[in-house]
PDB file of C-alpha atoms (C1' of nucleotides) in Angstrom:
ATOM      1  CA  UNK G 175     -21.481 -39.415  37.023  1.00  0.00           C
ATOM      2  CA  UNK G 176     -18.071 -40.889  36.677  1.00  0.00           C
ATOM      3  CA  UNK G 177     -17.364 -42.032  33.016  1.00  0.00           C
ATOM      4  CA  UNK G 178     -14.306 -43.918  31.626  1.00  0.00           C
ATOM      5  CA  UNK G 179     -11.955 -41.046  32.420  1.00  0.00           C
ATOM      6  CA  UNK G 180     -13.125 -40.155  35.747  1.00  0.00           C
ATOM      7  CA  UNK G 181     -13.440 -43.852  36.580  1.00  0.00           C
ATOM      8  CA  UNK G 182      -9.518 -44.510  34.842  1.00  0.00           C
ATOM      9  CA  UNK G 183      -8.588 -40.887  36.891  1.00  0.00           C
ATOM     10  CA  UNK G 184      -9.719 -43.122  40.272  1.00  0.00           C
ATOM     11  CA  UNK G 185      -8.038 -46.205  39.750  1.00  0.00           C
ATOM     12  CA  UNK G 186      -4.881 -44.451  38.882  1.00  0.00           C
ATOM     13  CA  UNK G 187      -4.927 -42.930  43.149  1.00  0.00           C
ATOM     14  CA  UNK G 188      -5.563 -46.036  44.169  1.00  0.00           C
ATOM     15  CA  UNK G 189      -2.719 -47.832  42.347  1.00  0.00           C
ATOM     16  CA  UNK G 190      -0.567 -45.355  43.290  1.00  0.00           C
ATOM     17  CA  UNK G 191      -1.590 -44.563  46.950  1.00  0.00           C
ATOM     18  CA  UNK G 192      -3.728 -47.887  47.918  1.00  0.00           C
ATOM     19  CA  UNK G 193      -2.246 -50.719  46.207  1.00  0.00           C
ATOM     20  CA  UNK G 194       0.186 -52.317  48.493  1.00  0.00           C
ATOM     21  CA  UNK G 195      -1.756 -51.546  51.918  1.00  0.00           C
ATOM     22  CA  UNK G 196      -3.546 -53.699  54.063  1.00  0.00           C
ATOM     23  CA  UNK G 197      -7.066 -52.829  54.870  1.00  0.00           C
ATOM     24  CA  UNK G 198      -6.826 -52.773  58.533  1.00  0.00           C
ATOM     25  CA  UNK G 199     -11.097 -52.408  59.724  1.00  0.00           C
ATOM     26  CA  UNK G 200     -13.598 -51.880  58.018  1.00  0.00           C
ATOM     27  CA  UNK G 201     -17.494 -49.997  58.648  1.00  0.00           C
ATOM     28  CA  UNK G 202     -20.563 -50.483  56.274  1.00  0.00           C
ATOM     29  CA  UNK G 203     -23.221 -47.569  57.149  1.00  0.00           C
ATOM     30  CA  UNK G 204     -25.471 -47.520  54.410  1.00  0.00           C
ATOM     31  CA  UNK G 205     -26.562 -51.922  53.709  1.00  0.00           C
ATOM     32  CA  UNK G 206     -27.867 -50.364  50.645  1.00  0.00           C
ATOM     33  CA  UNK G 207     -24.544 -49.742  48.987  1.00  0.00           C
ATOM     34  CA  UNK G 208     -23.285 -53.686  49.913  1.00  0.00           C
ATOM     35  CA  UNK G 209     -27.314 -54.740  48.461  1.00  0.00           C
ATOM     36  CA  UNK G 210     -25.768 -57.474  45.992  1.00  0.00           C
ATOM     37  CA  UNK G 211     -24.391 -59.930  49.432  1.00  0.00           C
ATOM     38  CA  UNK G 212     -24.490 -58.454  52.751  1.00  0.00           C
ATOM     39  CA  UNK G 213     -23.084 -56.068  55.599  1.00  0.00           C
ATOM     40  CA  UNK G 214     -21.222 -58.380  56.866  1.00  0.00           C
ATOM     41  CA  UNK G 215     -19.750 -60.155  53.379  1.00  0.00           C
ATOM     42  CA  UNK G 216     -18.271 -56.922  52.517  1.00  0.00           C
ATOM     43  CA  UNK G 217     -16.838 -56.297  56.359  1.00  0.00           C
ATOM     44  CA  UNK G 218     -15.278 -59.820  56.244  1.00  0.00           C
ATOM     45  CA  UNK G 219     -14.314 -59.896  52.642  1.00  0.00           C
ATOM     46  CA  UNK G 220     -11.821 -56.920  53.023  1.00  0.00           C
ATOM     47  CA  UNK G 221     -10.717 -56.949  56.642  1.00  0.00           C
ATOM     48  CA  UNK G 222      -6.726 -57.951  57.079  1.00  0.00           C
ATOM     49  CA  UNK G 223      -6.454 -57.971  53.126  1.00  0.00           C
ATOM     50  CA  UNK G 224      -4.040 -56.056  51.223  1.00  0.00           C
ATOM     51  CA  UNK G 225      -4.963 -54.874  47.974  1.00  0.00           C
ATOM     52  CA  UNK G 226      -2.580 -56.388  45.537  1.00  0.00           C
ATOM     53  CA  UNK G 227      -4.023 -54.367  41.875  1.00  0.00           C
ATOM     54  CA  UNK G 228      -6.455 -51.865  40.943  1.00  0.00           C
ATOM     55  CA  UNK G 229      -8.101 -52.244  36.998  1.00  0.00           C
ATOM     56  CA  UNK G 230     -11.040 -51.287  35.568  1.00  0.00           C
ATOM     57  CA  UNK G 231     -13.304 -52.068  32.756  1.00  0.00           C
ATOM     58  CA  UNK G 232     -15.619 -49.621  31.820  1.00  0.00           C
ATOM     59  CA  UNK G 233     -17.282 -47.818  34.109  1.00  0.00           C
ATOM     60  CA  UNK G 234     -16.352 -51.051  36.840  1.00  0.00           C
ATOM     61  CA  UNK G 235     -13.460 -50.779  38.991  1.00  0.00           C
ATOM     62  CA  UNK G 236     -12.268 -54.275  40.135  1.00  0.00           C
ATOM     63  CA  UNK G 237      -9.478 -54.397  42.962  1.00  0.00           C
ATOM     64  CA  UNK G 238      -7.822 -57.986  43.414  1.00  0.00           C
ATOM     65  CA  UNK G 239      -7.129 -58.780  47.456  1.00  0.00           C
ATOM     66  CA  UNK G 240      -4.483 -61.321  48.671  1.00  0.00           C
ATOM     67  CA  UNK G 241      -6.714 -63.309  49.733  1.00  0.00           C
ATOM     68  CA  UNK G 242      -7.782 -64.592  46.472  1.00  0.00           C
ATOM     69  CA  UNK G 243     -10.770 -62.877  46.217  1.00  0.00           C
ATOM     70  CA  UNK G 244     -11.721 -59.436  44.192  1.00  0.00           C
ATOM     71  CA  UNK G 245     -14.006 -56.328  45.172  1.00  0.00           C
ATOM     72  CA  UNK G 246     -15.733 -54.811  42.253  1.00  0.00           C
ATOM     73  CA  UNK G 247     -16.479 -51.412  42.982  1.00  0.00           C
ATOM     74  CA  UNK G 248     -19.381 -48.819  40.695  1.00  0.00           C
ATOM     75  CA  UNK G 249     -19.694 -45.030  41.524  1.00  0.00           C
ATOM     76  CA  UNK G 250     -23.326 -45.125  39.157  1.00  0.00           C
ATOM     77  CA  UNK G 251     -24.174 -41.269  39.646  1.00  0.00           C
ATOM     78  CA  UNK G 252     -23.168 -39.661  42.806  1.00  0.00           C
ATOM     79  CA  UNK G 253     -20.230 -42.468  44.018  1.00  0.00           C
ATOM     80  CA  UNK G 254     -17.183 -41.104  44.886  1.00  0.00           C
ATOM     81  CA  UNK G 255     -13.849 -42.788  47.156  1.00  0.00           C
ATOM     82  CA  UNK G 256     -11.782 -40.503  48.640  1.00  0.00           C
ATOM     83  CA  UNK G 257      -8.248 -40.570  50.402  1.00  0.00           C
ATOM     84  CA  UNK G 258      -8.530 -39.023  53.727  1.00  0.00           C
ATOM     85  CA  UNK G 259      -6.540 -38.844  56.974  1.00  0.00           C
ATOM     86  CA  UNK G 260      -8.549 -40.853  60.028  1.00  0.00           C
ATOM     87  CA  UNK G 261      -9.827 -39.253  62.295  1.00  0.00           C
ATOM     88  CA  UNK G 262     -10.696 -36.095  60.168  1.00  0.00           C
ATOM     89  CA  UNK G 263     -14.379 -35.342  59.534  1.00  0.00           C
ATOM     90  CA  UNK G 264     -15.807 -38.099  57.389  1.00  0.00           C
ATOM     91  CA  UNK G 265     -18.496 -36.587  54.317  1.00  0.00           C
ATOM     92  CA  UNK G 266     -22.208 -37.037  54.707  1.00  0.00           C
ATOM     93  CA  UNK G 267     -23.161 -40.180  53.078  1.00  0.00           C
ATOM     94  CA  UNK G 268     -19.514 -42.061  53.565  1.00  0.00           C
ATOM     95  CA  UNK G 269     -21.328 -45.104  53.263  1.00  0.00           C
ATOM     96  CA  UNK G 270     -18.357 -47.677  53.487  1.00  0.00           C
ATOM     97  CA  UNK G 271     -15.079 -47.018  55.166  1.00  0.00           C
ATOM     98  CA  UNK G 272     -12.038 -48.839  55.073  1.00  0.00           C
ATOM     99  CA  UNK G 273      -8.801 -47.885  57.485  1.00  0.00           C
ATOM    100  CA  UNK G 274      -5.200 -48.409  56.258  1.00  0.00           C
ATOM    101  CA  UNK G 275      -2.787 -47.547  58.228  1.00  0.00           C
ATOM    102  CA  UNK G 276      -3.702 -43.876  59.232  1.00  0.00           C
ATOM    103  CA  UNK G 277      -6.208 -43.143  56.216  1.00  0.00           C
ATOM    104  CA  UNK G 278      -9.745 -43.816  55.537  1.00  0.00           C
ATOM    105  CA  UNK G 279     -10.306 -44.862  52.227  1.00  0.00           C
ATOM    106  CA  UNK G 280     -14.305 -43.688  51.998  1.00  0.00           C
ATOM    107  CA  UNK G 281     -16.962 -44.205  49.892  1.00  0.00           C
ATOM    108  CA  UNK G 282     -19.339 -41.539  49.742  1.00  0.00           C
ATOM    109  CA  UNK G 283     -22.473 -41.154  47.769  1.00  0.00           C
ATOM    110  CA  UNK G 284     -25.309 -39.581  48.624  1.00  0.00           C
ATOM    111  CA  UNK G 285     -27.757 -41.086  45.966  1.00  0.00           C
ATOM    112  CA  UNK G 286     -26.881 -44.613  47.055  1.00  0.00           C
ATOM    113  CA  UNK G 287     -26.906 -45.841  43.234  1.00  0.00           C
ATOM    114  CA  UNK G 288     -23.450 -47.108  43.765  1.00  0.00           C
ATOM    115  CA  UNK G 289     -22.468 -50.267  45.411  1.00  0.00           C
ATOM    116  CA  UNK G 290     -19.478 -52.637  46.635  1.00  0.00           C
ATOM    117  CA  UNK G 291     -19.200 -56.527  46.130  1.00  0.00           C
ATOM    118  CA  UNK G 292     -16.504 -58.433  47.161  1.00  0.00           C
ATOM    119  CA  UNK G 293     -16.324 -62.034  45.586  1.00  0.00           C
ATOM    120  CA  UNK G 294     -14.524 -64.704  44.326  1.00  0.00           C
ATOM    121  CA  UNK G 295     -12.983 -64.350  40.959  1.00  0.00           C
ATOM    122  CA  UNK G 296     -13.982 -67.860  40.163  1.00  0.00           C
ATOM    123  CA  UNK G 297     -17.340 -67.496  40.079  1.00  0.00           C
ATOM    124  CA  UNK G 298     -17.688 -64.048  38.461  1.00  0.00           C
ATOM    125  CA  UNK G 299     -19.883 -65.077  36.451  1.00  0.00           C
ATOM    126  CA  UNK G 300     -22.169 -65.591  39.165  1.00  0.00           C
ATOM    127  CA  UNK G 301     -21.585 -63.009  41.095  1.00  0.00           C
ATOM    128  CA  UNK G 302     -20.995 -60.156  39.013  1.00  0.00           C
ATOM    129  CA  UNK G 303     -22.678 -60.857  35.647  1.00  0.00           C
ATOM    130  CA  UNK G 304     -22.471 -57.743  34.036  1.00  0.00           C
ATOM    131  CA  UNK G 305     -18.806 -57.554  33.927  1.00  0.00           C
ATOM    132  CA  UNK G 306     -18.405 -60.481  31.530  1.00  0.00           C
ATOM    133  CA  UNK G 307     -21.430 -58.540  29.219  1.00  0.00           C
ATOM    134  CA  UNK G 308     -18.964 -55.534  29.011  1.00  0.00           C
ATOM    135  CA  UNK G 309     -18.318 -54.803  25.531  1.00  0.00           C
ATOM    136  CA  UNK G 310     -14.272 -53.532  24.957  1.00  0.00           C
ATOM    137  CA  UNK G 311     -13.020 -51.106  26.711  1.00  0.00           C
ATOM    138  CA  UNK G 312     -11.041 -48.638  24.257  1.00  0.00           C
ATOM    139  CA  UNK G 313      -8.030 -48.173  26.808  1.00  0.00           C
ATOM    140  CA  UNK G 314      -7.870 -51.533  28.277  1.00  0.00           C
ATOM    141  CA  UNK G 315      -8.600 -53.674  25.291  1.00  0.00           C
ATOM    142  CA  UNK G 316      -8.183 -51.015  22.345  1.00  0.00           C
ATOM    143  CA  UNK G 317     -10.673 -50.600  19.781  1.00  0.00           C
ATOM    144  CA  UNK G 318      -9.947 -51.402  15.936  1.00  0.00           C
ATOM    145  CA  UNK G 319     -11.591 -50.116  13.379  1.00  0.00           C
ATOM    146  CA  UNK G 320     -12.431 -53.642  12.432  1.00  0.00           C
ATOM    147  CA  UNK G 321     -13.936 -54.447  15.807  1.00  0.00           C
ATOM    148  CA  UNK G 322     -15.935 -51.230  15.397  1.00  0.00           C
ATOM    149  CA  UNK G 323     -17.454 -52.657  12.287  1.00  0.00           C
ATOM    150  CA  UNK G 324     -18.278 -56.103  13.194  1.00  0.00           C
ATOM    151  CA  UNK G 325     -20.655 -54.962  16.010  1.00  0.00           C
ATOM    152  CA  UNK G 326     -21.915 -52.317  14.215  1.00  0.00           C
ATOM    153  CA  UNK G 327     -23.170 -54.155  11.257  1.00  0.00           C
ATOM    154  CA  UNK G 328     -27.051 -53.817  10.848  1.00  0.00           C
ATOM    155  CA  UNK G 329     -27.799 -52.291  13.557  1.00  0.00           C
ATOM    156  CA  UNK G 330     -30.549 -49.897  13.314  1.00  0.00           C
ATOM    157  CA  UNK G 331     -30.085 -48.725  16.780  1.00  0.00           C
ATOM    158  CA  UNK G 332     -28.998 -44.582  17.046  1.00  0.00           C
ATOM    159  CA  UNK G 333     -25.272 -44.168  17.383  1.00  0.00           C
ATOM    160  CA  UNK G 334     -25.762 -42.363  20.543  1.00  0.00           C
ATOM    161  CA  UNK G 335     -28.097 -45.560  21.932  1.00  0.00           C
ATOM    162  CA  UNK G 336     -25.387 -47.560  20.571  1.00  0.00           C
ATOM    163  CA  UNK G 337     -22.794 -45.904  22.554  1.00  0.00           C
ATOM    164  CA  UNK G 338     -23.981 -45.262  25.694  1.00  0.00           C
ATOM    165  CA  UNK G 339     -24.830 -49.379  26.208  1.00  0.00           C
ATOM    166  CA  UNK G 340     -21.767 -51.063  27.923  1.00  0.00           C
ATOM    167  CA  UNK G 341     -22.541 -54.151  25.987  1.00  0.00           C
ATOM    168  CA  UNK G 342     -21.200 -52.711  22.768  1.00  0.00           C
ATOM    169  CA  UNK G 343     -18.610 -50.728  24.032  1.00  0.00           C
ATOM    170  CA  UNK G 344     -17.823 -50.058  27.316  1.00  0.00           C
ATOM    171  CA  UNK G 345     -16.617 -46.896  29.627  1.00  0.00           C
ATOM    172  CA  UNK G 346     -19.134 -44.237  27.388  1.00  0.00           C
ATOM    173  CA  UNK G 347     -21.714 -42.403  29.108  1.00  0.00           C
ATOM    174  CA  UNK G 348     -23.925 -39.148  28.331  1.00  0.00           C
ATOM    175  CA  UNK G 349     -20.812 -36.697  28.593  1.00  0.00           C
ATOM    176  CA  UNK G 350     -18.232 -38.611  26.657  1.00  0.00           C
ATOM    177  CA  UNK G 351     -20.963 -40.130  23.667  1.00  0.00           C
ATOM    178  CA  UNK G 352     -21.707 -36.552  23.215  1.00  0.00           C
ATOM    179  CA  UNK G 353     -18.002 -35.199  22.741  1.00  0.00           C
ATOM    180  CA  UNK G 354     -17.096 -38.410  20.505  1.00  0.00           C
ATOM    181  CA  UNK G 355     -19.861 -37.473  18.074  1.00  0.00           C
ATOM    182  CA  UNK G 356     -18.992 -34.186  17.564  1.00  0.00           C
ATOM    183  CA  UNK G 357     -15.652 -34.916  17.469  1.00  0.00           C
ATOM    184  CA  UNK G 358     -16.272 -37.884  14.595  1.00  0.00           C
ATOM    185  CA  UNK G 359     -18.973 -35.472  13.295  1.00  0.00           C
ATOM    186  CA  UNK G 360     -21.580 -37.595  13.346  1.00  0.00           C
ATOM    187  CA  UNK G 361     -25.447 -37.254  14.707  1.00  0.00           C
ATOM    188  CA  UNK G 362     -26.341 -39.189  17.402  1.00  0.00           C
ATOM    189  CA  UNK G 363     -29.548 -40.157  15.329  1.00  0.00           C
ATOM    190  CA  UNK G 364     -27.883 -41.549  12.822  1.00  0.00           C
ATOM    191  CA  UNK G 365     -28.753 -45.856  12.471  1.00  0.00           C
ATOM    192  CA  UNK G 366     -25.658 -47.339  13.956  1.00  0.00           C
ATOM    193  CA  UNK G 367     -25.291 -49.454  11.334  1.00  0.00           C
ATOM    194  CA  UNK G 368     -25.005 -46.432   8.230  1.00  0.00           C
ATOM    195  CA  UNK G 369     -21.539 -45.829   8.855  1.00  0.00           C
ATOM    196  CA  UNK G 370     -19.113 -46.016   5.946  1.00  0.00           C
ATOM    197  CA  UNK G 371     -15.426 -47.137   6.660  1.00  0.00           C
ATOM    198  CA  UNK G 372     -13.890 -44.242   6.187  1.00  0.00           C
ATOM    199  CA  UNK G 373     -16.764 -42.799   9.140  1.00  0.00           C
ATOM    200  CA  UNK G 374     -15.991 -45.728  11.599  1.00  0.00           C
ATOM    201  CA  UNK G 375     -12.699 -44.828  11.621  1.00  0.00           C
ATOM    202  CA  UNK G 376     -13.113 -41.171  12.213  1.00  0.00           C
ATOM    203  CA  UNK G 377     -15.314 -42.563  15.406  1.00  0.00           C
ATOM    204  CA  UNK G 378     -12.487 -44.778  16.424  1.00  0.00           C
ATOM    205  CA  UNK G 379     -10.382 -41.719  16.221  1.00  0.00           C
ATOM    206  CA  UNK G 380     -12.624 -39.784  18.108  1.00  0.00           C
ATOM    207  CA  UNK G 381     -13.285 -42.511  20.727  1.00  0.00           C
ATOM    208  CA  UNK G 382      -9.424 -42.924  21.324  1.00  0.00           C
ATOM    209  CA  UNK G 383      -8.804 -39.165  20.881  1.00  0.00           C
ATOM    210  CA  UNK G 384     -11.617 -37.664  23.682  1.00  0.00           C
ATOM    211  CA  UNK G 385     -10.674 -40.811  26.501  1.00  0.00           C
ATOM    212  CA  UNK G 386      -6.945 -40.333  26.249  1.00  0.00           C
ATOM    213  CA  UNK G 387      -7.319 -35.946  26.139  1.00  0.00           C
ATOM    214  CA  UNK G 388     -10.056 -36.425  28.948  1.00  0.00           C
ATOM    215  CA  UNK G 389      -8.015 -39.295  31.371  1.00  0.00           C
ATOM    216  CA  UNK G 390      -5.236 -36.589  30.606  1.00  0.00           C
ATOM    217  CA  UNK G 391      -6.736 -34.266  32.137  1.00  0.00           C
ATOM    218  CA  UNK G 392      -8.008 -35.874  35.311  1.00  0.00           C
ATOM    219  CA  UNK G 393     -11.737 -36.399  34.257  1.00  0.00           C
ATOM    220  CA  UNK G 394     -14.360 -33.824  33.663  1.00  0.00           C
ATOM    221  CA  UNK G 395     -16.379 -32.126  36.998  1.00  0.00           C
ATOM    222  CA  UNK G 396     -19.205 -30.335  36.586  1.00  0.00           C
ATOM    223  CA  UNK G 397     -20.378 -27.513  38.418  1.00  0.00           C
ATOM    224  CA  UNK G 398     -22.038 -29.231  40.806  1.00  0.00           C
ATOM    225  CA  UNK G 399     -18.722 -31.077  41.566  1.00  0.00           C
ATOM    226  CA  UNK G 400     -19.870 -34.403  42.106  1.00  0.00           C
ATOM    227  CA  UNK G 401     -17.076 -36.029  40.776  1.00  0.00           C
ATOM    228  CA  UNK G 402     -13.667 -35.698  42.380  1.00  0.00           C
ATOM    229  CA  UNK G 403     -10.644 -37.718  42.254  1.00  0.00           C
ATOM    230  CA  UNK G 404      -9.657 -39.821  45.456  1.00  0.00           C
ATOM    231  CA  UNK G 405      -7.801 -37.139  46.940  1.00  0.00           C
ATOM    232  CA  UNK G 406     -10.415 -34.664  46.364  1.00  0.00           C
ATOM    233  CA  UNK G 407      -9.209 -32.837  43.017  1.00  0.00           C
ATOM    234  CA  UNK G 408     -11.430 -32.009  40.759  1.00  0.00           C
ATOM    235  CA  UNK G 409     -10.462 -32.536  36.725  1.00  0.00           C
ATOM    236  CA  UNK G 410     -10.028 -30.479  34.065  1.00  0.00           C
ATOM    237  CA  UNK G 411     -11.188 -31.924  31.032  1.00  0.00           C
ATOM    238  CA  UNK G 412     -14.557 -29.974  31.511  1.00  0.00           C
ATOM    239  CA  UNK G 413     -12.611 -26.648  30.340  1.00  0.00           C
ATOM    240  CA  UNK G 414     -12.329 -29.359  26.681  1.00  0.00           C
ATOM    241  CA  UNK G 415     -15.295 -29.822  26.350  1.00  0.00           C
ATOM    242  CA  UNK G 416     -16.888 -28.763  22.858  1.00  0.00           C
ATOM    243  CA  UNK G 417     -20.346 -29.618  22.967  1.00  0.00           C
ATOM    244  CA  UNK G 418     -21.815 -30.917  26.252  1.00  0.00           C
ATOM    245  CA  UNK G 419     -23.278 -28.410  28.428  1.00  0.00           C
ATOM    246  CA  UNK G 420     -22.478 -25.929  25.484  1.00  0.00           C
ATOM    247  CA  UNK G 421     -26.257 -25.203  24.658  1.00  0.00           C
ATOM    248  CA  UNK G 422     -26.870 -21.393  22.421  1.00  0.00           C
ATOM    249  CA  UNK G 423     -23.083 -21.416  22.176  1.00  0.00           C
ATOM    250  CA  UNK G 424     -21.202 -21.338  18.914  1.00  0.00           C
ATOM    251  CA  UNK G 425     -20.106 -24.874  17.512  1.00  0.00           C
ATOM    252  CA  UNK G 426     -16.295 -24.803  18.245  1.00  0.00           C
ATOM    253  CA  UNK G 427     -15.492 -26.297  14.995  1.00  0.00           C
ATOM    254  CA  UNK G 428     -17.273 -24.423  11.925  1.00  0.00           C
ATOM    255  CA  UNK G 429     -17.930 -21.689  14.243  1.00  0.00           C
ATOM    256  CA  UNK G 430     -21.653 -20.681  12.424  1.00  0.00           C
ATOM    257  CA  UNK G 431     -23.586 -23.289  14.149  1.00  0.00           C
ATOM    258  CA  UNK G 432     -25.110 -23.068  17.738  1.00  0.00           C
ATOM    259  CA  UNK G 433     -24.991 -25.799  20.013  1.00  0.00           C
ATOM    260  CA  UNK G 434     -28.040 -27.644  20.167  1.00  0.00           C
ATOM    261  CA  UNK G 435     -29.731 -29.850  23.353  1.00  0.00           C
ATOM    262  CA  UNK G 436     -32.188 -32.169  22.869  1.00  0.00           C
ATOM    263  CA  UNK G 437     -33.968 -34.895  24.549  1.00  0.00           C
ATOM    264  CA  UNK G 438     -32.676 -37.745  23.272  1.00  0.00           C
ATOM    265  CA  UNK G 439     -33.110 -41.697  25.673  1.00  0.00           C
ATOM    266  CA  UNK G 440     -34.189 -40.117  28.351  1.00  0.00           C
ATOM    267  CA  UNK G 441     -31.594 -37.241  29.185  1.00  0.00           C
ATOM    268  CA  UNK G 442     -30.014 -34.503  27.453  1.00  0.00           C
ATOM    269  CA  UNK G 443     -27.994 -34.350  24.469  1.00  0.00           C
ATOM    270  CA  UNK G 444     -25.734 -32.038  22.625  1.00  0.00           C
ATOM    271  CA  UNK G 445     -24.870 -31.173  18.916  1.00  0.00           C
ATOM    272  CA  UNK G 446     -23.791 -28.708  16.555  1.00  0.00           C
ATOM    273  CA  UNK G 447     -26.788 -29.659  13.992  1.00  0.00           C
ATOM    274  CA  UNK G 448     -24.355 -28.288  10.706  1.00  0.00           C
ATOM    275  CA  UNK G 449     -21.710 -29.889  11.018  1.00  0.00           C
ATOM    276  CA  UNK G 450     -22.504 -33.450  12.464  1.00  0.00           C
ATOM    277  CA  UNK G 451     -24.385 -35.272  10.077  1.00  0.00           C
TER     278      UNK G 451
ATOM    279  C1'  DA F 223     -34.140 -55.988  18.626  1.00  0.00           C
ATOM    280  C1'  DA F 224     -35.497 -51.761  20.054  1.00  0.00           C
ATOM    281  C1'  DA F 225     -37.759 -48.093  21.798  1.00  0.00           C
ATOM    282  C1'  DC F 226     -39.602 -46.115  26.265  1.00  0.00           C
ATOM    283  C1'  DA F 227     -40.724 -45.409  31.140  1.00  0.00           C
ATOM    284  C1'  DA F 228     -39.840 -46.454  35.532  1.00  0.00           C
ATOM    285  C1'  DA F 229     -37.418 -47.456  39.145  1.00  0.00           C
ATOM    286  C1'  DC F 230     -33.449 -46.895  42.201  1.00  0.00           C
ATOM    287  C1'  DC F 231     -32.153 -42.131  45.734  1.00  0.00           C
ATOM    288  C1'  DT F 232     -30.471 -37.639  47.203  1.00  0.00           C
ATOM    289  C1'  DG F 233     -29.635 -32.588  45.871  1.00  0.00           C
ATOM    290  C1'  DT F 234     -29.200 -28.653  43.699  1.00  0.00           C
ATOM    291  C1'  DG F 235     -30.648 -24.417  40.939  1.00  0.00           C
ATOM    292  C1'  DC F 236     -34.444 -22.077  38.993  1.00  0.00           C
ATOM    293  C1'  DG F 237     -38.822 -19.912  38.216  1.00  0.00           C
ATOM    294  C1'  DC F 238     -42.565 -17.765  40.334  1.00  0.00           C
TER     295       DC F 238
ATOM    296  C1'  DT N 175     -37.137 -16.135  51.479  1.00  0.00           C
ATOM    297  C1'  DG N 176     -40.272 -20.565  50.815  1.00  0.00           C
ATOM    298  C1'  DC N 177     -42.245 -23.815  47.250  1.00  0.00           C
ATOM    299  C1'  DG N 178     -42.231 -27.160  43.627  1.00  0.00           C
ATOM    300  C1'  DC N 179     -40.554 -28.718  39.974  1.00  0.00           C
ATOM    301  C1'  DA N 180     -37.378 -30.100  37.003  1.00  0.00           C
ATOM    302  C1'  DC N 181     -32.915 -32.161  36.427  1.00  0.00           C
ATOM    303  C1'  DA N 182     -28.518 -34.786  37.363  1.00  0.00           C
ATOM    304  C1'  DG N 183     -22.182 -38.094  35.085  1.00  0.00           C
ATOM    305  C1'  DG N 184     -25.800 -44.949  35.029  1.00  0.00           C
ATOM    306  C1'  DT N 185     -28.252 -49.311  34.900  1.00  0.00           C
ATOM    307  C1'  DT N 186     -31.915 -52.330  35.257  1.00  0.00           C
ATOM    308  C1'  DT N 187     -36.003 -54.051  34.786  1.00  0.00           C
ATOM    309  C1'  DG N 188     -40.886 -54.641  32.729  1.00  0.00           C
ATOM    310  C1'  DT N 189     -43.885 -53.091  28.519  1.00  0.00           C
ATOM    311  C1'  DT N 190     -44.743 -52.230  24.192  1.00  0.00           C
TER     312       DT N 190
END
DNA sequence: AAACAAACCTGTGCGC
DNA sequence: TGCGCACAGGTTTGTT
């Protein structure tokens, strides 16, 4: 579910409302959420610590603790972090609950693909190896045309597959790749290595513009309401989607063709067959 | 290197 | 109303 803009919205919520606070108590219901280590490792690693920073890389949240450890949280498809007054009813699938001075930070995740792991940053390469493998994050690291060009060179994969690969660029998922490719006027199935300098610049600009607008709008909340921010507030970027979920609608740029939905890489892809090449 | 399918789970929406 | 199927924002793993 959540891609870079949604995770960034959650990160900002954590920074504003959780950083600086002490985790008094930790409850782990479903052990699957903490499968990387164990229920006890996560309870022991979090209890009594104060959250000192909230960072993000791609779709990964990484919070620093005053113990020297860090906690990685990945929401995957249906994970949510919700901050609510202690004592209020917990939503179904509240697998991990952290109590902080009258409030509860709840990790809610119906499909249980998400996970939480407390790790030693000095051993990050072993304990969360995927973090080190992530490509540049367009917001955290910035992304230049030169970097894009170097990484795209010689690649035969379709552009969309390339953009979805977190080891190439970190943070884009199914919604935002489609939005970026439409903004850059590029077809999803064009081989990644065939972009000339002008198209590379267009794609870089599109990545920046789409992500900035989406973050400013608090991310995208689709009709199933799966994604909401820390306080349960929905995002608003779905109202600005130009192609995602809009099959059959006229293309908002050329207004002549109709947005098409095709299966690609096992999921839906939306694009304008007229203005994306 | 890259394409594809399957796996991990649960919920929802749709056609019949 | 009820049933069965398709599908869903992500990532890893195994197979061609």
